[in-house]
Tab-separated table of C-alpha atoms in Angstrom:
chain	number	residue	atom	x	y	z
A	1	MET	CA	12.026	-2.582	-14.876
A	2	ALA	CA	10.150	-0.250	-17.173
A	3	GLU	CA	9.034	3.322	-16.776
A	4	ILE	CA	7.278	5.866	-18.935
A	5	PHE	CA	5.971	9.371	-19.168
A	6	PRO	CA	2.758	8.755	-21.082
A	7	ASN	CA	1.707	11.370	-23.593
A	8	GLU	CA	-0.727	12.999	-21.192
A	9	GLY	CA	2.050	13.416	-18.640
A	10	LEU	CA	4.401	14.828	-21.252
A	11	ASP	CA	1.688	17.286	-22.240
A	12	LEU	CA	1.560	18.578	-18.668
A	13	ILE	CA	5.345	18.875	-18.526
A	14	TYR	CA	5.367	20.623	-21.892
A	15	GLY	CA	2.853	23.091	-20.525
A	16	ILE	CA	5.226	24.005	-17.712
A	17	VAL	CA	8.445	24.035	-19.756
A	18	PRO	CA	8.629	25.784	-22.177
A	19	LYS	CA	5.076	27.116	-22.088
A	20	GLY	CA	5.379	28.571	-18.613
A	21	ALA	CA	2.456	27.103	-16.714
A	22	THR	CA	2.803	26.909	-12.951
A	23	GLY	CA	4.060	23.573	-11.704
A	24	PRO	CA	2.092	21.644	-9.123
A	25	ALA	CA	2.807	21.890	-5.412
A	26	ASN	CA	2.001	18.225	-5.007
A	27	THR	CA	1.692	15.053	-6.979
A	28	TRP	CA	0.040	11.857	-5.802
A	29	LEU	CA	1.269	8.304	-5.600
A	30	GLY	CA	-0.890	5.361	-6.626
A	31	LEU	CA	-0.407	1.660	-7.341
A	32	PHE	CA	-1.304	-0.032	-10.606
A	33	THR	CA	-2.295	-3.604	-11.341
A	34	ALA	CA	-2.220	-3.617	-15.155
A	35	PHE	CA	0.689	-4.770	-17.325
A	36	THR	CA	3.363	-6.882	-15.625
A	37	ALA	CA	6.069	-6.525	-13.005
A	38	SER	CA	8.529	-5.521	-15.737
A	39	THR	CA	6.329	-3.693	-18.250
A	40	VAL	CA	4.274	-0.523	-18.178
A	41	GLY	CA	1.719	1.155	-20.400
A	42	THR	CA	2.324	2.663	-23.793
A	43	SER	CA	2.657	6.334	-24.598
A	44	ALA	CA	-1.071	6.431	-25.235
A	45	ALA	CA	-1.941	5.122	-21.762
A	46	VAL	CA	-4.469	7.083	-19.724
A	47	ILE	CA	-5.505	6.535	-16.137
A	48	ALA	CA	-7.953	3.762	-17.034
A	49	SER	CA	-5.151	1.873	-18.773
A	50	TRP	CA	-3.244	1.391	-15.543
A	51	SER	CA	-6.025	-0.337	-13.577
A	52	GLU	CA	-5.200	1.434	-10.367
A	53	VAL	CA	-5.987	-0.351	-7.113
A	54	SER	CA	-9.629	0.298	-6.283
A	55	VAL	CA	-10.417	2.908	-3.674
A	56	ALA	CA	-11.517	0.429	-1.024
A	57	GLY	CA	-9.951	-1.445	1.843
A	58	ALA	CA	-8.267	1.796	3.035
A	59	TYR	CA	-6.444	2.344	-0.262
A	60	VAL	CA	-6.092	6.002	-1.150
A	61	ARG	CA	-3.447	7.835	-3.133
A	62	GLN	CA	-0.674	9.348	-1.059
A	63	THR	CA	0.548	12.911	-1.385
A	64	ILE	CA	4.068	13.618	-2.613
A	65	ALA	CA	5.034	17.197	-1.775
A	66	SER	CA	7.254	18.796	-4.410
A	67	SER	CA	9.678	19.711	-1.627
A	68	SER	CA	10.170	16.067	-0.728
A	69	TRP	CA	12.098	15.188	-3.906
A	70	GLY	CA	15.762	14.524	-3.301
A	71	THR	CA	18.957	15.221	-5.166
A	72	VAL	CA	18.867	14.610	-8.908
A	73	GLY	CA	21.554	12.191	-9.985
A	74	THR	CA	22.646	10.031	-12.877
A	75	THR	CA	20.891	6.700	-13.252
A	76	GLN	CA	21.294	3.853	-15.719
A	77	SER	CA	18.844	5.494	-18.080
A	78	GLY	CA	19.093	9.238	-17.447
A	79	ARG	CA	18.718	11.732	-14.634
A	80	GLY	CA	16.608	10.648	-11.727
A	81	SER	CA	15.459	11.511	-8.272
A	82	GLY	CA	13.615	9.880	-5.441
A	83	ALA	CA	11.079	11.416	-3.110
A	84	ALA	CA	10.456	10.844	0.548
A	85	GLN	CA	8.887	7.511	1.317
A	86	VAL	CA	5.165	7.303	1.674
A	87	THR	CA	3.442	4.810	3.901
A	88	PHE	CA	0.012	3.584	2.956
A	89	ALA	CA	-2.598	2.857	5.573
A	90	THR	CA	-2.985	-0.743	6.655
A	91	ALA	CA	-4.958	-2.617	4.023
A	92	THR	CA	-8.343	-3.588	5.406
A	93	ALA	CA	-9.132	-5.731	2.379
A	94	VAL	CA	-7.170	-7.412	-0.373
A	95	TRP	CA	-5.815	-4.741	-2.730
A	96	GLY	CA	-4.702	-7.237	-5.323
A	97	THR	CA	-1.445	-7.622	-7.210
A	98	ALA	CA	0.472	-4.415	-7.809
A	99	ASN	CA	3.043	-4.195	-10.581
A	100	GLY	CA	4.314	-0.718	-9.857
A	101	PHE	CA	3.361	2.840	-9.075
A	102	ILE	CA	2.054	5.917	-10.823
A	103	VAL	CA	2.615	9.567	-10.049
A	104	ALA	CA	-0.696	11.248	-10.752
A	105	SER	CA	-2.068	14.772	-10.909
A	106	GLY	CA	-4.776	14.454	-8.278
A	107	ALA	CA	-5.735	12.773	-5.043
A	108	THR	CA	-8.752	10.900	-6.380
A	109	GLY	CA	-7.995	7.289	-7.172
A	110	GLY	CA	-8.797	6.168	-10.700
A	111	ALA	CA	-8.973	9.739	-11.969
A	112	GLY	CA	-6.735	12.513	-13.221
A	113	VAL	CA	-3.633	12.475	-15.356
A	114	VAL	CA	-0.657	10.163	-14.954
A	115	TRP	CA	2.611	12.068	-15.067
A	116	PHE	CA	4.800	9.025	-14.763
A	117	GLY	CA	4.514	5.296	-14.189
A	118	ALA	CA	7.105	2.675	-13.319
A	119	ASN	CA	7.522	-0.849	-12.058
A	120	PHE	CA	8.962	-1.534	-8.645
A	121	ASP	CA	12.745	-1.598	-8.904
A	122	ASP	CA	13.020	-5.302	-8.109
A	123	THR	CA	10.549	-6.115	-10.931
A	124	THR	CA	8.513	-8.231	-8.585
A	125	ALA	CA	4.740	-8.172	-8.503
A	126	VAL	CA	3.450	-7.809	-4.978
A	127	VAL	CA	0.211	-9.180	-3.640
A	128	ILE	CA	-1.194	-6.824	-1.064
A	129	ASN	CA	-3.414	-8.643	1.350
A	130	THR	CA	-5.531	-7.593	4.280
A	131	ASN	CA	-3.428	-6.179	7.142
A	132	ASP	CA	-0.397	-5.553	4.936
A	133	VAL	CA	1.420	-2.259	5.447
A	134	ILE	CA	3.660	-0.969	2.667
A	135	LYS	CA	6.111	1.856	2.134
A	136	VAL	CA	6.771	3.087	-1.387
A	137	THR	CA	9.635	5.323	-2.485
A	138	PRO	CA	8.617	7.241	-5.610
A	139	THR	CA	11.276	7.749	-8.243
A	140	TRP	CA	11.260	9.844	-11.376
A	141	VAL	CA	13.749	9.469	-14.234
A	142	TYR	CA	14.208	11.657	-17.289
A	143	THR	CA	16.005	9.905	-20.107
A	144	GLY	CA	18.141	11.988	-22.403
B	1	MET	CA	5.067	11.999	2.866
B	2	SER	CA	5.648	9.353	5.431
B	3	SER	CA	3.111	9.251	8.206
B	4	ALA	CA	4.438	6.214	10.014
B	5	PRO	CA	6.455	6.588	13.175
B	6	GLU	CA	10.156	5.828	12.961
B	7	ILE	CA	11.287	2.492	14.312
B	8	GLN	CA	14.258	2.978	16.593
B	9	GLY	CA	17.331	1.129	15.412
B	10	HIS	CA	15.926	0.260	11.991
B	11	PRO	CA	18.385	0.591	9.045
B	12	VAL	CA	17.961	3.882	7.180
B	13	GLU	CA	19.865	6.039	4.736
B	14	PRO	CA	19.663	9.794	4.134
B	15	LEU	CA	17.608	11.451	1.396
B	16	LEU	CA	19.257	14.776	0.594
B	17	ASP	CA	18.062	17.757	-1.407
B	18	ALA	CA	20.138	19.543	-4.056
B	19	ARG	CA	21.938	21.557	-1.384
B	20	GLY	CA	22.855	18.518	0.623
B	21	ASN	CA	20.295	19.189	3.313
B	22	LEU	CA	18.561	16.239	4.852
B	23	ILE	CA	14.966	15.774	3.693
B	24	GLU	CA	14.378	12.622	5.681
B	25	MET	CA	15.902	9.291	6.517
B	26	ILE	CA	14.786	6.614	4.057
B	27	THR	CA	13.969	3.232	5.523
B	28	VAL	CA	15.800	0.379	3.830
B	29	CYS	CA	15.273	-3.370	3.982
B	30	ALA	CA	16.095	-4.667	7.436
B	31	GLU	CA	17.604	-7.852	5.996
B	32	CYS	CA	19.621	-6.903	2.897
B	33	GLY	CA	19.998	-3.191	3.611
B	34	GLN	CA	18.975	-2.128	0.102
B	35	ALA	CA	16.773	0.858	-0.655
B	36	ARG	CA	13.817	-0.574	-2.570
B	37	THR	CA	10.781	1.009	-4.165
B	38	ILE	CA	8.453	-1.033	-2.007
B	39	LEU	CA	8.851	-2.406	1.484
B	40	PHE	CA	6.514	-4.467	3.644
B	41	LEU	CA	6.141	-4.149	7.386
B	42	THR	CA	6.476	-7.372	9.347
B	43	ARG	CA	6.129	-6.757	13.047
B	44	ASP	CA	8.679	-3.992	13.650
B	45	ARG	CA	10.853	-4.429	10.577
B	46	TRP	CA	10.532	-3.410	6.932
B	47	TYR	CA	11.489	-5.952	4.274
B	48	CYS	CA	11.813	-5.869	0.509
B	49	SER	CA	9.797	-8.333	-1.544
B	50	SER	CA	12.723	-10.722	-1.913
B	51	CYS	CA	13.698	-10.929	1.733
B	52	ARG	CA	10.079	-11.145	2.779
B	53	ALA	CA	9.463	-14.027	0.401
B	54	SER	CA	12.651	-15.902	1.169
B	55	GLY	CA	11.850	-16.272	4.803
B	56	ALA	CA	14.172	-13.640	6.148
B	57	ALA	CA	11.310	-11.669	7.571
B	58	PRO	CA	10.283	-13.846	10.513
B	59	PRO	CA	11.752	-12.357	13.653
B	60	LYS	CA	14.522	-14.136	15.486
B	61	LEU	CA	13.169	-15.801	18.593
B	62	TYR	CA	15.021	-16.214	21.838
B	63	PRO	CA	14.086	-18.467	24.734
B	64	VAL	CA	12.783	-16.676	27.764
B	65	ALA	CA	13.765	-18.180	31.088
């Protein structure tokens, strides 16, 4: 499993600490189809690089409230936390093959800044077909 | 946040905040019991990709007299 804070996400974090910008009340969860089930984008990746699932067939990004993040604990690669699970609406068309999730800065699919991207923890690509219903648990890991 | 109704009797585990307060119960795979990033709903049970693919997901059927 791979994960990354791309440069644009690091820039946002840098703006908050140490530069003092106000942190967001929410982030948004999306699914990406680029790369593989065990690889993610490079530091230079931007939203277009991730090939997010198209906004069709009832796919929309899901809100992650900042208050929904759980206890921060030690992981294999640093300090991490998981947020409350989000359930996507039933797919009304084929969404394609998802290799992982992104945590983005806005609700509009295919737009905004990616804070963080990661594969699913079982490093398995998932084909999301019509009538599938999925739950995703966002995670976020800072490596030291 | 989750918008789906809870399924009574489904395996879950707690998600706690930094103070140990419960944020919500996290649904885990109904077959292997592991908390996974992604779960699929099959009838009234959630399964991870592995259990769903290996055939664990089909519900157990009982004869009805």
